[in-house]
Short mmCIF file of C-alpha atoms and ligand atoms in Angstrom, two decimals:
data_model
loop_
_atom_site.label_atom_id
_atom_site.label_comp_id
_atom_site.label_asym_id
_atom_site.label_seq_id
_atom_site.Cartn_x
_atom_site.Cartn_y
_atom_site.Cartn_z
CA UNK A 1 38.28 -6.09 -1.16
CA UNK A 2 36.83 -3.24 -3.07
CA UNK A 3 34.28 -1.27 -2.42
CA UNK A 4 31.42 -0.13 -5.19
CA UNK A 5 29.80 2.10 -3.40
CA UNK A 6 31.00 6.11 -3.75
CA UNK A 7 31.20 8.74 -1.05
CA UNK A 8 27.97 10.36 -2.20
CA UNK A 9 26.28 6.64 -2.60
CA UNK A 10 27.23 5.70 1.04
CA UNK A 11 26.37 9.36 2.51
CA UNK A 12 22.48 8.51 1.11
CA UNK A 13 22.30 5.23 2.46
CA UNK A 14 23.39 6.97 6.05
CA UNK A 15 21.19 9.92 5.80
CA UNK A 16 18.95 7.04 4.72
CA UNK A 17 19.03 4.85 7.40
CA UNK A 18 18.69 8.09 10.15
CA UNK A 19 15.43 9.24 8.46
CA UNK A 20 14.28 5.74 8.84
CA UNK A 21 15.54 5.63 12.19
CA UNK A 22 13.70 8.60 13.20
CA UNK A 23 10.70 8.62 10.91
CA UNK A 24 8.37 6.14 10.97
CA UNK A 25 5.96 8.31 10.02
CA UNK A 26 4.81 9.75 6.91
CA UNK A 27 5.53 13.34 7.30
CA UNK A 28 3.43 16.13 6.35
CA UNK A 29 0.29 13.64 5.92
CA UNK A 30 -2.50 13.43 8.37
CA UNK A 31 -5.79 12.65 7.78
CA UNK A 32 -7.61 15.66 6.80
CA UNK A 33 -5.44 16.42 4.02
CA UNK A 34 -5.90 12.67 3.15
CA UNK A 35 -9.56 13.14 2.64
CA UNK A 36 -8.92 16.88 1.01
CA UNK A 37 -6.55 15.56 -1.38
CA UNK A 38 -8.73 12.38 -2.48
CA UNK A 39 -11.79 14.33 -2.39
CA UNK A 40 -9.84 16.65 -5.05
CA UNK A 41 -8.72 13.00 -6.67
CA UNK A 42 -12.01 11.18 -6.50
CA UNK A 43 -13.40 12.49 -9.67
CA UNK A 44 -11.02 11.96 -11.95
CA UNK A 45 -9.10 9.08 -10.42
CA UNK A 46 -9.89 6.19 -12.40
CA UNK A 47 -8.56 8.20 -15.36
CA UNK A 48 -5.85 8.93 -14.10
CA UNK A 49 -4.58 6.20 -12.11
CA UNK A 50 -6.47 3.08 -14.00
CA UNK A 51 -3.61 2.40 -16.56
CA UNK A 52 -0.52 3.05 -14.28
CA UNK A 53 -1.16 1.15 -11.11
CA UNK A 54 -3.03 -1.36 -13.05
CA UNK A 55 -0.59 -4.39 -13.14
CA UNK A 56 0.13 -4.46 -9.61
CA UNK A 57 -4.11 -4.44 -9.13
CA UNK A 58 -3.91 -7.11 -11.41
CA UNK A 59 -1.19 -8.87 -9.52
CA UNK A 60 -2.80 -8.35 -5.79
CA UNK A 61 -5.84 -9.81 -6.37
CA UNK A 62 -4.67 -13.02 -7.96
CA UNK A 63 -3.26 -13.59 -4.84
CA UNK A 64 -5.90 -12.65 -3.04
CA UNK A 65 -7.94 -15.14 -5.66
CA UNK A 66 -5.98 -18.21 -4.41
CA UNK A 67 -7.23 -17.81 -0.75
CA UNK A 68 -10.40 -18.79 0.33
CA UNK A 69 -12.87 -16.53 3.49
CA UNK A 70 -13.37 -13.28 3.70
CA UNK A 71 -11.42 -10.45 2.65
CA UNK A 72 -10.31 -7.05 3.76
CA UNK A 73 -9.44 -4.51 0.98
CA UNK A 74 -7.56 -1.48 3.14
CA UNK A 75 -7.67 1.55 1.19
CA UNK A 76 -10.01 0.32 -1.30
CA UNK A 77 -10.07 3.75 -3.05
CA UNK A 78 -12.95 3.91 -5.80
CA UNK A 79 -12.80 -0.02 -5.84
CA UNK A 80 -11.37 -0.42 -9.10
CA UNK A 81 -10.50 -4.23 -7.97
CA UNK A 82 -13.57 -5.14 -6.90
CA UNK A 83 -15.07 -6.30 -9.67
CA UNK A 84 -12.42 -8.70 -10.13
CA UNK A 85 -12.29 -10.79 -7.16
CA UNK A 86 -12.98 -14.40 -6.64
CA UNK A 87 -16.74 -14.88 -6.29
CA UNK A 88 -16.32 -17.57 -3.98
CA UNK A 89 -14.63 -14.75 -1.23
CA UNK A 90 -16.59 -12.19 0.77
CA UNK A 91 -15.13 -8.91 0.43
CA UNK A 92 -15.34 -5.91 2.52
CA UNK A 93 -13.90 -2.35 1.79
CA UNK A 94 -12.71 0.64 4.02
CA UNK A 95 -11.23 3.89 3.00
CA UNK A 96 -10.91 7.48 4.92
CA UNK A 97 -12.24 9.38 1.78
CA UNK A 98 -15.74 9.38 1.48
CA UNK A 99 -15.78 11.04 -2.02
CA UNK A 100 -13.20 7.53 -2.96
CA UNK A 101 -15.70 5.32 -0.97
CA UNK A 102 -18.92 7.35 -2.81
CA UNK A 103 -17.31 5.99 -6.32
CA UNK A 104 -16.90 2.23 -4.97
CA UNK A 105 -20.44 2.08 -3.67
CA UNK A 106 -21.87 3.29 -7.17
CA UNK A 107 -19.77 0.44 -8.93
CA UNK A 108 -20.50 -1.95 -6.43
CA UNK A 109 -24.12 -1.29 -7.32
CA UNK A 110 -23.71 -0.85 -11.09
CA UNK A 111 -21.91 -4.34 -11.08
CA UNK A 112 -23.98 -6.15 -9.18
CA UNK A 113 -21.15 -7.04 -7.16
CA UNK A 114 -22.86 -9.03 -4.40
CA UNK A 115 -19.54 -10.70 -3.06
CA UNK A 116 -18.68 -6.88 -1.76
CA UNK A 117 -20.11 -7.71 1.72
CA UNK A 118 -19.56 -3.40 2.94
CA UNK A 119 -18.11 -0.57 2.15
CA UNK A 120 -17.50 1.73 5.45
CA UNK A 121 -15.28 4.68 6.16
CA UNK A 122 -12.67 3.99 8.53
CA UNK A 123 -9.04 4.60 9.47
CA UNK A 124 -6.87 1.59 8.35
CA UNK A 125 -4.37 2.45 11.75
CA UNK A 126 -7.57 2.50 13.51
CA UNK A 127 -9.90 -0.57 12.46
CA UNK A 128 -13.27 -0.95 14.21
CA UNK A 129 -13.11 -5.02 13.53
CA UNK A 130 -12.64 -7.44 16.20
CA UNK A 131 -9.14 -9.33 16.32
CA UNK A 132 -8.85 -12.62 13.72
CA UNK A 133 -12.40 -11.08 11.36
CA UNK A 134 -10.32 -11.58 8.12
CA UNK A 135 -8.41 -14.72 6.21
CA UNK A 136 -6.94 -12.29 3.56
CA UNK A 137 -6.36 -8.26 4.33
CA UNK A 138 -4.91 -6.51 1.18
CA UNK A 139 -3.74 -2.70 0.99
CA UNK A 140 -2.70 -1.64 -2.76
CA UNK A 141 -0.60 1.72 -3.13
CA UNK A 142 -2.05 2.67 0.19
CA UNK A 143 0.96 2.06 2.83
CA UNK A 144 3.06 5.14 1.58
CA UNK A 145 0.55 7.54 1.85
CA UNK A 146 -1.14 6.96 5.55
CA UNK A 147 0.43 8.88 8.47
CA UNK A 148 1.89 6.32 10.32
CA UNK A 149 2.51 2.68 8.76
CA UNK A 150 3.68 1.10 10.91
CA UNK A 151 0.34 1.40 12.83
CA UNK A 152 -1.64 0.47 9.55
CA UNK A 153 0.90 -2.92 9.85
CA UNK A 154 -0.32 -3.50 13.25
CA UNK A 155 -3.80 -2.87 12.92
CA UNK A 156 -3.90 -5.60 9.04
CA UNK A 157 -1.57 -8.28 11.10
CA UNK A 158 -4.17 -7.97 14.18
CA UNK A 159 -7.40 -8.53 11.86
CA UNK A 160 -6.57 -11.11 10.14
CA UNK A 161 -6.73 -14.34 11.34
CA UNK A 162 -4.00 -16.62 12.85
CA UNK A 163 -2.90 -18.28 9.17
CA UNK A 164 -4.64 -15.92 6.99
CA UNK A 165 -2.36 -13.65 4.99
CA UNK A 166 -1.40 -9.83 4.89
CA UNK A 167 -0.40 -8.54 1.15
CA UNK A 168 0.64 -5.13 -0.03
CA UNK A 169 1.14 -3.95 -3.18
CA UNK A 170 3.03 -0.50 -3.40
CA UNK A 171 6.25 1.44 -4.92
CA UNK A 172 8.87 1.09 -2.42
CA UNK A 173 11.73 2.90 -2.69
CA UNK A 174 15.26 1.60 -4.53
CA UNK A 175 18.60 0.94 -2.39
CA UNK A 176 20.77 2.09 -4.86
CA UNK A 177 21.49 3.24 -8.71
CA UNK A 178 19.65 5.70 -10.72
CA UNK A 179 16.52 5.01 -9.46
CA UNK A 180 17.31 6.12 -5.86
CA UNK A 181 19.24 8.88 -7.35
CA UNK A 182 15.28 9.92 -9.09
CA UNK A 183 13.38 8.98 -6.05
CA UNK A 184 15.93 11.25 -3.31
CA UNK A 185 15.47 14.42 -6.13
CA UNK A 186 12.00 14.04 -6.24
CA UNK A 187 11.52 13.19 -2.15
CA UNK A 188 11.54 17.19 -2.12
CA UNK A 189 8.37 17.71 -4.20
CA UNK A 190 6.49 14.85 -1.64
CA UNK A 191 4.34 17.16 0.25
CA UNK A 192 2.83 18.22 -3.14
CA UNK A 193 1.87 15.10 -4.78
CA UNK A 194 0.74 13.48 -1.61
CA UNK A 195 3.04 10.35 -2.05
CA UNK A 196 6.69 10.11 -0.83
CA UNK A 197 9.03 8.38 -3.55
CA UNK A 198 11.44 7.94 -1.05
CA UNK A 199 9.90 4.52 0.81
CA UNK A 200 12.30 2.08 1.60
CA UNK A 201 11.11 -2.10 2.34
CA UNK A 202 12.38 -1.49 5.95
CA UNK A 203 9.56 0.96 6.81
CA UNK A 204 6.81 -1.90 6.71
CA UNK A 205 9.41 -4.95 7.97
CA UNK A 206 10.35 -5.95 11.05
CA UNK A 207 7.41 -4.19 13.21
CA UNK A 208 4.68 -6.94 13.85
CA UNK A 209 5.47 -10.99 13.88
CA UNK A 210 4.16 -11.41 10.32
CA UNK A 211 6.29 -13.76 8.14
CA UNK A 212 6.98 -12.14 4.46
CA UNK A 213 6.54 -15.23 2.39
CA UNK A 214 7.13 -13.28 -1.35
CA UNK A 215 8.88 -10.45 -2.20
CA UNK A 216 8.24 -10.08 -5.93
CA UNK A 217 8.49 -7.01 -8.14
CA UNK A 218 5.48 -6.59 -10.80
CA UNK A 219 6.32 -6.63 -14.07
CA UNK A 220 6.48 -4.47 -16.92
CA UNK A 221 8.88 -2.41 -15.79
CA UNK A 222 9.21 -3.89 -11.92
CA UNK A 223 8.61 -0.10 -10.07
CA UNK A 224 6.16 -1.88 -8.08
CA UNK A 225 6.30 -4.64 -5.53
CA UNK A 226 3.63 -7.08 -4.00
CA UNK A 227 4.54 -8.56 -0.76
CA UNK A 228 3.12 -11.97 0.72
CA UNK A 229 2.76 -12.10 4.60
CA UNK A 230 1.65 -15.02 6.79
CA UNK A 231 -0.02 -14.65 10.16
CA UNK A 232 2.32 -16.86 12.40
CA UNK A 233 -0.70 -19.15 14.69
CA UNK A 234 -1.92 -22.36 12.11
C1 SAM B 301 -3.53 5.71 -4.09
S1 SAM B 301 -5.13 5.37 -3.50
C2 SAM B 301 -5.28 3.64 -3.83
C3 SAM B 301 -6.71 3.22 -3.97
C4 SAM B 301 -6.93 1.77 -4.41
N1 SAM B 301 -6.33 0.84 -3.48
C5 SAM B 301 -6.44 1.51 -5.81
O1 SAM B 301 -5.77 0.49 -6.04
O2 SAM B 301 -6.73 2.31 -6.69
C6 SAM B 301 -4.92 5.42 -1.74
C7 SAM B 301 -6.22 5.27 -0.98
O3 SAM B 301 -5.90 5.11 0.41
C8 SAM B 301 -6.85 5.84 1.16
N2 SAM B 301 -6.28 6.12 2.48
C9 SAM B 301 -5.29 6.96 2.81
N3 SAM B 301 -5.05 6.93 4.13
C10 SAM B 301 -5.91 6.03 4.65
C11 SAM B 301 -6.16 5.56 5.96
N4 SAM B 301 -5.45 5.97 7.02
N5 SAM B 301 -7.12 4.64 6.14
C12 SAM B 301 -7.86 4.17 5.09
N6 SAM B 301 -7.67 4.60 3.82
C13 SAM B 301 -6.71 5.52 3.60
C14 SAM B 301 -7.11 7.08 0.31
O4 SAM B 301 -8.31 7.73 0.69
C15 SAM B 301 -7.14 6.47 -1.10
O5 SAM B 301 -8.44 6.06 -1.44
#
């Protein structure tokens, strides 16, 4: 049988698989340079960041749109998706950054969004809700840049209700190809953009009993990826 992969190719995915081994965490963030970096972000984030991570917005909440309850946006940044979810849901918003949350609160009031139920500063590995508050909780382009995921896993799997649904939208890193050749060169500028491009899938799976029901890359140009889960229970 032959083997595609080359001796640099199959080195990565070992070095790979050790770092994911051993690091579960995001390295070199913690939560006061979260909230110093997005307080530098807040006021010019829309700009910035409207057109780029727009589809996979786009693409979360019509998901989110087909459920029904209430709704937990993790990471809801300045709340650029707010205004577009279902009026029929009841939607509440947390973030660490106060200067991100300070921009969603003046939007929720210039829009007259009154399906945004709160908006409260809070730790999304450290949720003050009660177990099974939430049919839907949704985190977009959040889960590579808090400390530890796998705790932010734990904590959206144990809020949402037994048969409610747990979706992420986010870049997650490529296997193989040119791609993960870009993302492991740029890995090494991480710590100064605030966002690791080196992310693989396995980081998020495996770690709580949700069930991944969709895997889909967004399109135009499929560098993001919105994942489905189901809470196991109904
Ligand atoms: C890249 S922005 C995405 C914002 C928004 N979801 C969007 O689509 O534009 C990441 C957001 O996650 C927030 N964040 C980072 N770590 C967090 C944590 N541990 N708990 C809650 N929010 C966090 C940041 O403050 C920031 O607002």
């Amino acid at each position: 049988m032959m083997r595609s992969d080359t001796l640099p190719d199959r080195l990565r995915k070992l070095r790979q698989r050790l770092k994911n081994t051993i690091d579960d965490r995001n390295s070199g963030l913690d939560d006061a340079a979260i909230r110093a970096a997005y307080a530098r972000w807040a006021p010019v984030y829309d700009m910035v960041f409207r057109a780029p991570l727009y589809w996979g917005r786009r693409a979360g909440v019509k998901r989110v749109n087909e459920f029904s309850g209430s709704v937990l946006e993790a990471g809801v940044g300045t709340g650029m998706a707010l205004p577009h979810y279902g009026k029929h849901l009841k939607v509440t918003g947390i973030d660490l950054s106060e200067a991100m949350l300070a921009k969603a609160e003046s939007r929720v009031r210039g829009g007259g969004l009154d399906n945004v139920d709160g908006l409260l500063a809070m730790d999304a590995g450290n949720l003050a809700f009660p177990d099974a508050s939430f049919d839907v909780a949704i985190a977009m382009y959040v889960i590579t840049v808090v400390p530890d995921p796998v705790k932010v896993m734990k904590e959206l799997e144990r809020v949402t209700k037994p048969g409610g649904h747990v979706i992420l939208v986010n870049h997650f890193s490529a296997e193989e190809g040119l791609r993960a050749q870009a993302e492991n060169w740029l890995e090494r500028y991480a710590d100064k953009v605030g966002w690791n491009p080196v992310f693989p899938k396995a980081r998020v799976l495996g770690h709580t009993n949700l069930v991944l029901e969709e895997d889909s890359s967004i399109p135009p140009f499929g560098l993001f990826t919105m994942m489905t889960f189901k809470k196991p229970g109904l």
